[in-house]
Amino acid sequence: MQPTTAAYSIRHFRESDFPALGAFYNQTAEGRRVTFWWVGEQENWPNVYCAFEGDKMIAKGQVDVFSVMPAAADPSNKHRIFFNLKTLPERENDPELMNAMYETLKARALEIRSNLPDTHGTLLCFGNYVEEATNTEFFASRPEFSPLKRQYRMCREFADASSPNASAETFPLPEGYAWREFDSLNNEQADEYLALDMEIWPVTPIGAERLAEIVSRPAWRMLQVCDADGNPAASLMYWVSDGETGEIEEVLTRANHRRRGLASALLNRALHEIRNLGCDDAELDVEVRNEDALKVYRAVGFEVVTEEHRYAEEL
């Protein structure tokens, strides 16, 4: 049973809600950068909740599993479930509405947690850009939430929407390395990537479900640099958001292959391909404290456009 008051009701998202959702997004994101999750396909709608006053959407929230720890992972690492909660700007200071939505989302997160492996604990997390100060303060001021991480959102704008076609040879690699590209992944390739990801980010592994979801996004592609034995030495993925922005994710280099220009080669090739897809720009996230990565990203033209703050509580 979802909360209902004389003023509003909270329920799952429905097919008929798309017009209200569009109007809600336009008002919520107008003139500022916000972390706004789209509702996804219908199978995801049990994780999406909306608050309505009559036919008007006044709040939307959803939850999603961000990372699942493999059984063999360090016991101190935890599964991570994220939630995203937005209200109309005029309702950001409505604690009753915020509380009702949050409790609904947390109840759903607890249901999801019950289906995760019991080998590790679980964190319930959220992240907002600095422009969303009121929303962030509502949660950050609660004693159960603690700071988790800070990361920059960086953008590389293109002077025009296209550039001359080029082959992999246009982006030379050090001797002993070769390019490999994927426009889809079979089970063996996915398993290989999950092992690589776990090696680089043991605290927040991407997991099979999230990898499959990213691979399904528009214009998804993975670029890798392989060593002389054919093993991946460095990798990244990109996809296209809203038909105009290339989203670059999972930029990684194995420890024994760093400081050889592999990440720069990956980024320059990815930017070239994204530009040729007709995108206006490309964006990526990087932890504020990752100075080495920041130097690489700035060197290929990325600039910081905002900062995201993430918080978490034990679930």
mmCIF file of C-alpha atoms in Angstrom:
data_model
loop_
_atom_site.group_PDB
_atom_site.id
_atom_site.type_symbol
_atom_site.label_atom_id
_atom_site.label_comp_id
_atom_site.label_asym_id
_atom_site.label_seq_id
_atom_site.Cartn_x
_atom_site.Cartn_y
_atom_site.Cartn_z
ATOM 1 C CA MET A 1 0.000 0.000 0.000
ATOM 2 C CA GLN A 2 1.508 3.327 -1.070
ATOM 3 C CA PRO A 3 1.108 6.528 1.005
ATOM 4 C CA THR A 4 -1.973 8.622 0.278
ATOM 5 C CA THR A 5 -2.958 11.950 1.789
ATOM 6 C CA ALA A 6 -5.712 14.424 1.051
ATOM 7 C CA ALA A 7 -3.183 16.390 -0.997
ATOM 8 C CA TYR A 8 -1.365 13.715 -2.999
ATOM 9 C CA SER A 9 -0.923 9.990 -3.603
ATOM 10 C CA ILE A 10 2.173 7.899 -4.288
ATOM 11 C CA ARG A 11 2.059 4.946 -6.672
ATOM 12 C CA HIS A 12 4.072 3.051 -9.269
ATOM 13 C CA PHE A 13 4.724 4.616 -12.660
ATOM 14 C CA ARG A 14 2.274 3.670 -15.436
ATOM 15 C CA GLU A 15 2.266 3.838 -19.229
ATOM 16 C CA SER A 16 -0.246 6.689 -19.125
ATOM 17 C CA ASP A 17 2.122 8.791 -16.983
ATOM 18 C CA PHE A 18 4.571 9.667 -19.757
ATOM 19 C CA PRO A 19 3.018 13.091 -20.561
ATOM 20 C CA ALA A 20 3.080 14.015 -16.863
ATOM 21 C CA LEU A 21 6.650 12.729 -16.609
ATOM 22 C CA GLY A 22 7.758 14.919 -19.526
ATOM 23 C CA ALA A 23 6.224 17.996 -17.941
ATOM 24 C CA PHE A 24 7.780 17.079 -14.594
ATOM 25 C CA TYR A 25 11.236 16.678 -16.113
ATOM 26 C CA ASN A 26 11.045 20.003 -17.952
ATOM 27 C CA GLN A 27 10.195 21.845 -14.740
ATOM 28 C CA THR A 28 12.659 19.942 -12.579
ATOM 29 C CA ALA A 29 15.669 20.278 -14.860
ATOM 30 C CA GLU A 30 14.964 23.713 -16.346
ATOM 31 C CA GLY A 31 18.038 25.909 -16.266
ATOM 32 C CA ARG A 32 20.194 23.614 -14.131
ATOM 33 C CA ARG A 33 22.003 20.296 -14.145
ATOM 34 C CA VAL A 34 20.235 17.576 -12.146
ATOM 35 C CA THR A 35 20.729 13.843 -11.652
ATOM 36 C CA PHE A 36 17.477 12.674 -13.208
ATOM 37 C CA TRP A 37 16.978 8.980 -13.902
ATOM 38 C CA TRP A 38 14.715 7.964 -16.756
ATOM 39 C CA VAL A 39 12.117 5.298 -15.974
ATOM 40 C CA GLY A 40 13.505 2.704 -18.375
ATOM 41 C CA GLU A 41 11.559 -0.208 -19.789
ATOM 42 C CA GLN A 42 8.325 -1.501 -18.274
ATOM 43 C CA GLU A 43 10.072 -4.266 -16.349
ATOM 44 C CA ASN A 44 11.814 -1.531 -14.325
ATOM 45 C CA TRP A 45 8.616 0.272 -13.309
ATOM 46 C CA PRO A 46 8.180 -1.671 -10.031
ATOM 47 C CA ASN A 47 11.221 0.346 -8.930
ATOM 48 C CA VAL A 48 9.697 3.698 -9.941
ATOM 49 C CA TYR A 49 7.302 5.680 -7.729
ATOM 50 C CA CYS A 50 5.496 8.926 -8.491
ATOM 51 C CA ALA A 51 3.596 11.382 -6.313
ATOM 52 C CA PHE A 52 0.542 13.009 -7.886
ATOM 53 C CA GLU A 53 -1.742 15.895 -7.005
ATOM 54 C CA GLY A 54 -4.629 15.134 -9.297
ATOM 55 C CA ASP A 55 -3.050 14.642 -12.731
ATOM 56 C CA LYS A 56 0.074 16.635 -11.848
ATOM 57 C CA MET A 57 3.291 14.771 -11.030
ATOM 58 C CA ILE A 58 4.982 16.522 -8.114
ATOM 59 C CA ALA A 59 7.702 13.983 -7.265
ATOM 60 C CA LYS A 60 9.385 10.953 -8.802
ATOM 61 C CA GLY A 61 11.770 8.448 -7.261
ATOM 62 C CA GLN A 62 13.331 5.136 -8.182
ATOM 63 C CA VAL A 63 15.847 2.626 -6.926
ATOM 64 C CA ASP A 64 18.379 0.480 -8.736
ATOM 65 C CA VAL A 65 21.139 -1.969 -7.876
ATOM 66 C CA PHE A 66 24.487 -0.308 -8.607
ATOM 67 C CA SER A 67 26.935 -3.072 -7.674
ATOM 68 C CA VAL A 68 26.720 -6.615 -6.322
ATOM 69 C CA MET A 69 29.746 -8.057 -4.554
ATOM 70 C CA PRO A 70 30.871 -11.508 -5.716
ATOM 71 C CA ALA A 71 31.010 -14.093 -2.937
ATOM 72 C CA ALA A 72 34.820 -14.120 -3.019
ATOM 73 C CA ALA A 73 35.140 -10.344 -2.613
ATOM 74 C CA ASP A 74 36.524 -8.784 0.575
ATOM 75 C CA PRO A 75 33.816 -9.065 3.261
ATOM 76 C CA SER A 76 34.268 -5.380 4.126
ATOM 77 C CA ASN A 77 32.981 -4.363 0.691
ATOM 78 C CA LYS A 78 29.237 -3.941 0.362
ATOM 79 C CA HIS A 79 26.511 -4.242 -2.228
ATOM 80 C CA ARG A 80 25.270 -0.822 -3.311
ATOM 81 C CA ILE A 81 21.699 0.190 -4.077
ATOM 82 C CA PHE A 82 21.164 3.747 -5.274
ATOM 83 C CA PHE A 83 17.998 5.817 -5.171
ATOM 84 C CA ASN A 84 17.105 8.983 -7.053
ATOM 85 C CA LEU A 85 14.392 11.312 -5.744
ATOM 86 C CA LYS A 86 13.261 14.526 -7.401
ATOM 87 C CA THR A 87 10.411 16.951 -6.715
ATOM 88 C CA LEU A 88 9.104 19.999 -8.508
ATOM 89 C CA PRO A 89 11.255 23.017 -7.530
ATOM 90 C CA GLU A 90 8.459 24.524 -5.439
ATOM 91 C CA ARG A 91 8.170 21.297 -3.424
ATOM 92 C CA GLU A 92 11.846 20.868 -2.546
ATOM 93 C CA ASN A 93 11.207 22.286 0.931
ATOM 94 C CA ASP A 94 8.217 20.028 1.595
ATOM 95 C CA PRO A 95 9.523 17.620 4.283
ATOM 96 C CA GLU A 96 6.290 15.612 4.414
ATOM 97 C CA LEU A 97 6.439 14.834 0.698
ATOM 98 C CA MET A 98 10.175 14.124 0.790
ATOM 99 C CA ASN A 99 9.814 11.813 3.784
ATOM 100 C CA ALA A 100 6.891 9.935 2.273
ATOM 101 C CA MET A 101 8.776 9.386 -0.994
ATOM 102 C CA TYR A 102 11.985 8.404 0.777
ATOM 103 C CA GLU A 103 10.274 5.853 3.024
ATOM 104 C CA THR A 104 8.585 4.344 -0.043
ATOM 105 C CA LEU A 105 11.909 4.064 -1.870
ATOM 106 C CA LYS A 106 13.679 2.651 1.177
ATOM 107 C CA ALA A 107 10.992 -0.022 1.582
ATOM 108 C CA ARG A 108 11.566 -1.051 -2.039
ATOM 109 C CA ALA A 109 15.337 -1.058 -1.468
ATOM 110 C CA LEU A 110 14.856 -3.438 1.462
ATOM 111 C CA GLU A 111 12.870 -5.776 -0.797
ATOM 112 C CA ILE A 112 15.677 -5.696 -3.352
ATOM 113 C CA ARG A 113 18.294 -6.288 -0.660
ATOM 114 C CA SER A 114 16.551 -9.491 0.400
ATOM 115 C CA ASN A 115 17.374 -10.938 -3.036
ATOM 116 C CA LEU A 116 21.081 -10.016 -2.943
ATOM 117 C CA PRO A 117 23.726 -12.520 -1.769
ATOM 118 C CA ASP A 118 23.946 -12.542 2.018
ATOM 119 C CA THR A 119 27.747 -12.731 1.896
ATOM 120 C CA HIS A 120 28.045 -8.934 2.173
ATOM 121 C CA GLY A 121 26.228 -5.995 3.720
ATOM 122 C CA THR A 122 24.385 -3.381 1.671
ATOM 123 C CA LEU A 123 24.608 0.408 1.366
ATOM 124 C CA LEU A 124 21.698 2.584 0.276
ATOM 125 C CA CYS A 125 23.182 5.530 -1.606
ATOM 126 C CA PHE A 126 22.253 8.680 -3.487
ATOM 127 C CA GLY A 127 24.175 11.277 -5.460
ATOM 128 C CA ASN A 128 23.365 14.849 -6.473
ATOM 129 C CA TYR A 129 25.123 17.597 -8.359
ATOM 130 C CA VAL A 130 26.093 20.677 -6.338
ATOM 131 C CA GLU A 131 23.267 22.604 -8.001
ATOM 132 C CA GLU A 132 20.790 20.404 -6.098
ATOM 133 C CA ALA A 133 21.762 21.756 -2.660
ATOM 134 C CA THR A 134 18.279 21.652 -1.107
ATOM 135 C CA ASN A 135 17.654 18.039 -2.091
ATOM 136 C CA THR A 136 21.095 16.978 -0.889
ATOM 137 C CA GLU A 137 20.758 18.773 2.444
ATOM 138 C CA PHE A 138 17.499 16.985 3.204
ATOM 139 C CA PHE A 139 19.317 13.645 3.247
ATOM 140 C CA ALA A 140 22.809 14.756 4.297
ATOM 141 C CA SER A 141 21.370 16.289 7.486
ATOM 142 C CA ARG A 142 19.892 12.938 8.543
ATOM 143 C CA PRO A 143 22.137 11.079 11.003
ATOM 144 C CA GLU A 144 21.952 7.777 9.098
ATOM 145 C CA PHE A 145 23.664 9.229 5.998
ATOM 146 C CA SER A 146 27.441 9.708 5.715
ATOM 147 C CA PRO A 147 29.572 11.103 2.853
ATOM 148 C CA LEU A 148 30.581 8.403 0.384
ATOM 149 C CA LYS A 149 32.540 10.116 -2.396
ATOM 150 C CA ARG A 150 32.850 13.268 -4.489
ATOM 151 C CA GLN A 151 33.326 13.221 -8.222
ATOM 152 C CA TYR A 152 33.549 15.720 -11.049
ATOM 153 C CA ARG A 153 31.361 15.695 -14.127
ATOM 154 C CA MET A 154 33.596 16.657 -17.037
ATOM 155 C CA CYS A 155 32.644 17.681 -20.566
ATOM 156 C CA ARG A 156 34.484 17.831 -23.873
ATOM 157 C CA GLU A 157 32.657 19.991 -26.405
ATOM 158 C CA PHE A 158 33.136 19.584 -30.146
ATOM 159 C CA ALA A 159 33.641 22.561 -32.436
ATOM 160 C CA ASP A 160 31.339 20.919 -34.982
ATOM 161 C CA ALA A 161 29.297 17.737 -35.137
ATOM 162 C CA SER A 162 31.590 15.702 -37.381
ATOM 163 C CA SER A 163 35.242 15.125 -38.245
ATOM 164 C CA PRO A 164 37.026 13.207 -41.023
ATOM 165 C CA ASN A 165 36.707 9.455 -40.886
ATOM 166 C CA ALA A 166 39.732 7.647 -39.531
ATOM 167 C CA SER A 167 40.894 4.104 -38.853
ATOM 168 C CA ALA A 168 42.436 2.648 -35.717
ATOM 169 C CA GLU A 169 45.857 3.288 -37.287
ATOM 170 C CA THR A 170 45.216 7.019 -36.925
ATOM 171 C CA PHE A 171 45.547 6.518 -33.168
ATOM 172 C CA PRO A 172 48.937 4.852 -32.804
ATOM 173 C CA LEU A 173 49.785 2.660 -29.825
ATOM 174 C CA PRO A 174 53.147 1.864 -28.244
ATOM 175 C CA GLU A 175 54.976 -1.128 -29.695
ATOM 176 C CA GLY A 176 53.516 -4.431 -28.536
ATOM 177 C CA TYR A 177 49.941 -3.184 -28.176
ATOM 178 C CA ALA A 178 46.946 -3.563 -30.492
ATOM 179 C CA TRP A 179 43.358 -2.348 -30.750
ATOM 180 C CA ARG A 180 40.270 -4.440 -30.091
ATOM 181 C CA GLU A 181 36.677 -3.262 -30.483
ATOM 182 C CA PHE A 182 33.317 -4.652 -29.348
ATOM 183 C CA ASP A 183 29.847 -3.624 -30.501
ATOM 184 C CA SER A 184 28.287 -6.442 -28.463
ATOM 185 C CA LEU A 185 29.473 -8.992 -25.909
ATOM 186 C CA ASN A 186 28.923 -12.733 -25.804
ATOM 187 C CA ASN A 187 28.929 -14.554 -22.467
ATOM 188 C CA GLU A 188 32.641 -15.344 -22.570
ATOM 189 C CA GLN A 189 33.558 -11.752 -23.424
ATOM 190 C CA ALA A 190 31.288 -10.412 -20.689
ATOM 191 C CA ASP A 191 32.874 -12.722 -18.123
ATOM 192 C CA GLU A 192 36.331 -11.603 -19.210
ATOM 193 C CA TYR A 193 35.356 -7.971 -18.790
ATOM 194 C CA LEU A 194 33.749 -8.554 -15.384
ATOM 195 C CA ALA A 195 37.002 -10.120 -14.161
ATOM 196 C CA LEU A 196 38.969 -7.133 -15.459
ATOM 197 C CA ASP A 197 36.552 -4.687 -13.844
ATOM 198 C CA MET A 198 36.737 -6.542 -10.508
ATOM 199 C CA GLU A 199 40.533 -6.357 -10.645
ATOM 200 C CA ILE A 200 40.501 -2.569 -11.111
ATOM 201 C CA TRP A 201 37.531 -1.643 -8.915
ATOM 202 C CA PRO A 202 37.107 -4.353 -6.252
ATOM 203 C CA VAL A 203 34.979 -2.081 -4.045
ATOM 204 C CA THR A 204 32.419 -1.200 -6.738
ATOM 205 C CA PRO A 205 32.401 -3.950 -9.401
ATOM 206 C CA ILE A 206 29.990 -3.323 -12.233
ATOM 207 C CA GLY A 207 28.335 -6.749 -12.039
ATOM 208 C CA ALA A 208 26.700 -8.750 -14.804
ATOM 209 C CA GLU A 209 23.266 -7.097 -14.695
ATOM 210 C CA ARG A 210 24.568 -3.540 -14.837
ATOM 211 C CA LEU A 211 27.029 -4.441 -17.580
ATOM 212 C CA ALA A 212 24.198 -5.937 -19.649
ATOM 213 C CA GLU A 213 22.117 -2.794 -19.093
ATOM 214 C CA ILE A 214 24.944 -0.501 -20.245
ATOM 215 C CA VAL A 215 25.682 -2.672 -23.290
ATOM 216 C CA SER A 216 22.029 -2.280 -24.355
ATOM 217 C CA ARG A 217 22.232 1.528 -24.475
ATOM 218 C CA PRO A 218 22.159 3.446 -27.786
ATOM 219 C CA ALA A 219 25.344 3.248 -29.888
ATOM 220 C CA TRP A 220 27.202 1.346 -27.149
ATOM 221 C CA ARG A 221 30.771 0.410 -27.938
ATOM 222 C CA MET A 222 33.807 -0.870 -26.028
ATOM 223 C CA LEU A 223 37.345 -0.015 -27.052
ATOM 224 C CA GLN A 224 40.286 -1.949 -25.642
ATOM 225 C CA VAL A 225 44.045 -1.923 -25.948
ATOM 226 C CA CYS A 226 45.559 -5.412 -25.716
ATOM 227 C CA ASP A 227 49.116 -6.485 -24.933
ATOM 228 C CA ALA A 228 51.283 -8.805 -27.025
ATOM 229 C CA ASP A 229 49.568 -11.852 -25.523
ATOM 230 C CA GLY A 230 46.107 -10.561 -26.449
ATOM 231 C CA ASN A 231 45.143 -9.698 -22.867
ATOM 232 C CA PRO A 232 43.277 -6.428 -22.229
ATOM 233 C CA ALA A 233 45.623 -3.763 -20.865
ATOM 234 C CA ALA A 234 43.247 -0.787 -20.969
ATOM 235 C CA SER A 235 39.589 -0.294 -21.779
ATOM 236 C CA LEU A 236 36.658 2.088 -21.954
ATOM 237 C CA MET A 237 33.001 2.059 -23.006
ATOM 238 C CA TYR A 238 30.869 4.767 -24.539
ATOM 239 C CA TRP A 239 27.241 5.215 -25.571
ATOM 240 C CA VAL A 240 25.014 8.095 -26.713
ATOM 241 C CA SER A 241 22.556 9.856 -24.406
ATOM 242 C CA ASP A 242 19.560 11.748 -25.835
ATOM 243 C CA GLY A 243 21.105 11.537 -29.297
ATOM 244 C CA GLU A 244 23.553 14.343 -28.563
ATOM 245 C CA THR A 245 26.007 13.486 -25.765
ATOM 246 C CA GLY A 246 28.569 10.716 -25.762
ATOM 247 C CA GLU A 247 28.760 9.132 -22.324
ATOM 248 C CA ILE A 248 32.196 7.649 -21.583
ATOM 249 C CA GLU A 249 32.348 5.072 -18.783
ATOM 250 C CA GLU A 250 34.679 2.559 -17.179
ATOM 251 C CA VAL A 251 37.991 4.084 -18.276
ATOM 252 C CA LEU A 252 40.566 1.688 -16.826
ATOM 253 C CA THR A 253 44.192 0.653 -17.221
ATOM 254 C CA ARG A 254 45.841 -2.338 -15.565
ATOM 255 C CA ALA A 255 48.535 -1.339 -13.070
ATOM 256 C CA ASN A 256 51.484 -2.793 -15.004
ATOM 257 C CA HIS A 257 50.454 -0.949 -18.193
ATOM 258 C CA ARG A 258 50.018 2.555 -16.786
ATOM 259 C CA ARG A 259 51.917 5.693 -17.816
ATOM 260 C CA ARG A 260 52.317 4.475 -21.384
ATOM 261 C CA GLY A 261 49.690 6.688 -23.020
ATOM 262 C CA LEU A 262 47.069 3.938 -23.352
ATOM 263 C CA ALA A 263 44.268 5.891 -21.655
ATOM 264 C CA SER A 264 44.989 8.931 -23.838
ATOM 265 C CA ALA A 265 44.873 6.804 -26.976
ATOM 266 C CA LEU A 266 41.549 5.274 -25.878
ATOM 267 C CA LEU A 267 40.033 8.659 -25.114
ATOM 268 C CA ASN A 268 41.180 10.301 -28.343
ATOM 269 C CA ARG A 269 39.783 7.454 -30.427
ATOM 270 C CA ALA A 270 36.515 7.396 -28.457
ATOM 271 C CA LEU A 271 36.113 11.166 -28.855
ATOM 272 C CA HIS A 272 36.705 10.864 -32.588
ATOM 273 C CA GLU A 273 34.063 8.133 -32.933
ATOM 274 C CA ILE A 274 31.562 9.953 -30.719
ATOM 275 C CA ARG A 275 31.992 13.111 -32.757
ATOM 276 C CA ASN A 276 31.399 11.153 -35.970
ATOM 277 C CA LEU A 277 28.099 9.929 -34.501
ATOM 278 C CA GLY A 278 26.903 13.546 -34.625
ATOM 279 C CA CYS A 279 27.180 14.287 -30.913
ATOM 280 C CA ASP A 280 27.661 17.830 -29.638
ATOM 281 C CA ASP A 281 29.919 16.780 -26.771
ATOM 282 C CA ALA A 282 31.155 13.948 -24.587
ATOM 283 C CA GLU A 283 30.970 13.627 -20.803
ATOM 284 C CA LEU A 284 32.457 11.433 -18.082
ATOM 285 C CA ASP A 285 32.805 11.210 -14.296
ATOM 286 C CA VAL A 286 36.000 11.093 -12.252
ATOM 287 C CA GLU A 287 36.693 11.072 -8.537
ATOM 288 C CA VAL A 288 37.846 14.441 -7.213
ATOM 289 C CA ARG A 289 40.939 12.874 -5.638
ATOM 290 C CA ASN A 290 42.048 11.001 -8.776
ATOM 291 C CA GLU A 291 44.700 13.491 -9.874
ATOM 292 C CA ASP A 292 46.301 11.167 -12.445
ATOM 293 C CA ALA A 293 43.001 10.639 -14.272
ATOM 294 C CA LEU A 294 42.173 14.360 -14.106
ATOM 295 C CA LYS A 295 45.460 15.202 -15.839
ATOM 296 C CA VAL A 296 44.728 12.731 -18.632
ATOM 297 C CA TYR A 297 41.165 13.982 -19.135
ATOM 298 C CA ARG A 298 42.185 17.634 -19.164
ATOM 299 C CA ALA A 299 44.959 16.870 -21.644
ATOM 300 C CA VAL A 300 42.393 15.626 -24.202
ATOM 301 C CA GLY A 301 40.130 18.641 -23.702
ATOM 302 C CA PHE A 302 37.734 17.763 -20.883
ATOM 303 C CA GLU A 303 36.721 20.487 -18.438
ATOM 304 C CA VAL A 304 34.910 20.242 -15.110
ATOM 305 C CA VAL A 305 31.285 21.390 -15.432
ATOM 306 C CA THR A 306 29.920 20.382 -12.024
ATOM 307 C CA GLU A 307 30.580 18.220 -8.984
ATOM 308 C CA GLU A 308 28.521 15.330 -7.638
ATOM 309 C CA HIS A 309 28.330 14.471 -3.950
ATOM 310 C CA ARG A 310 27.319 10.957 -2.911
ATOM 311 C CA TYR A 311 26.088 9.775 0.485
ATOM 312 C CA ALA A 312 25.216 6.369 1.906
ATOM 313 C CA GLU A 313 23.568 4.637 4.840
ATOM 314 C CA GLU A 314 23.729 1.049 6.036
ATOM 315 C CA LEU A 315 20.658 -0.797 4.844
#
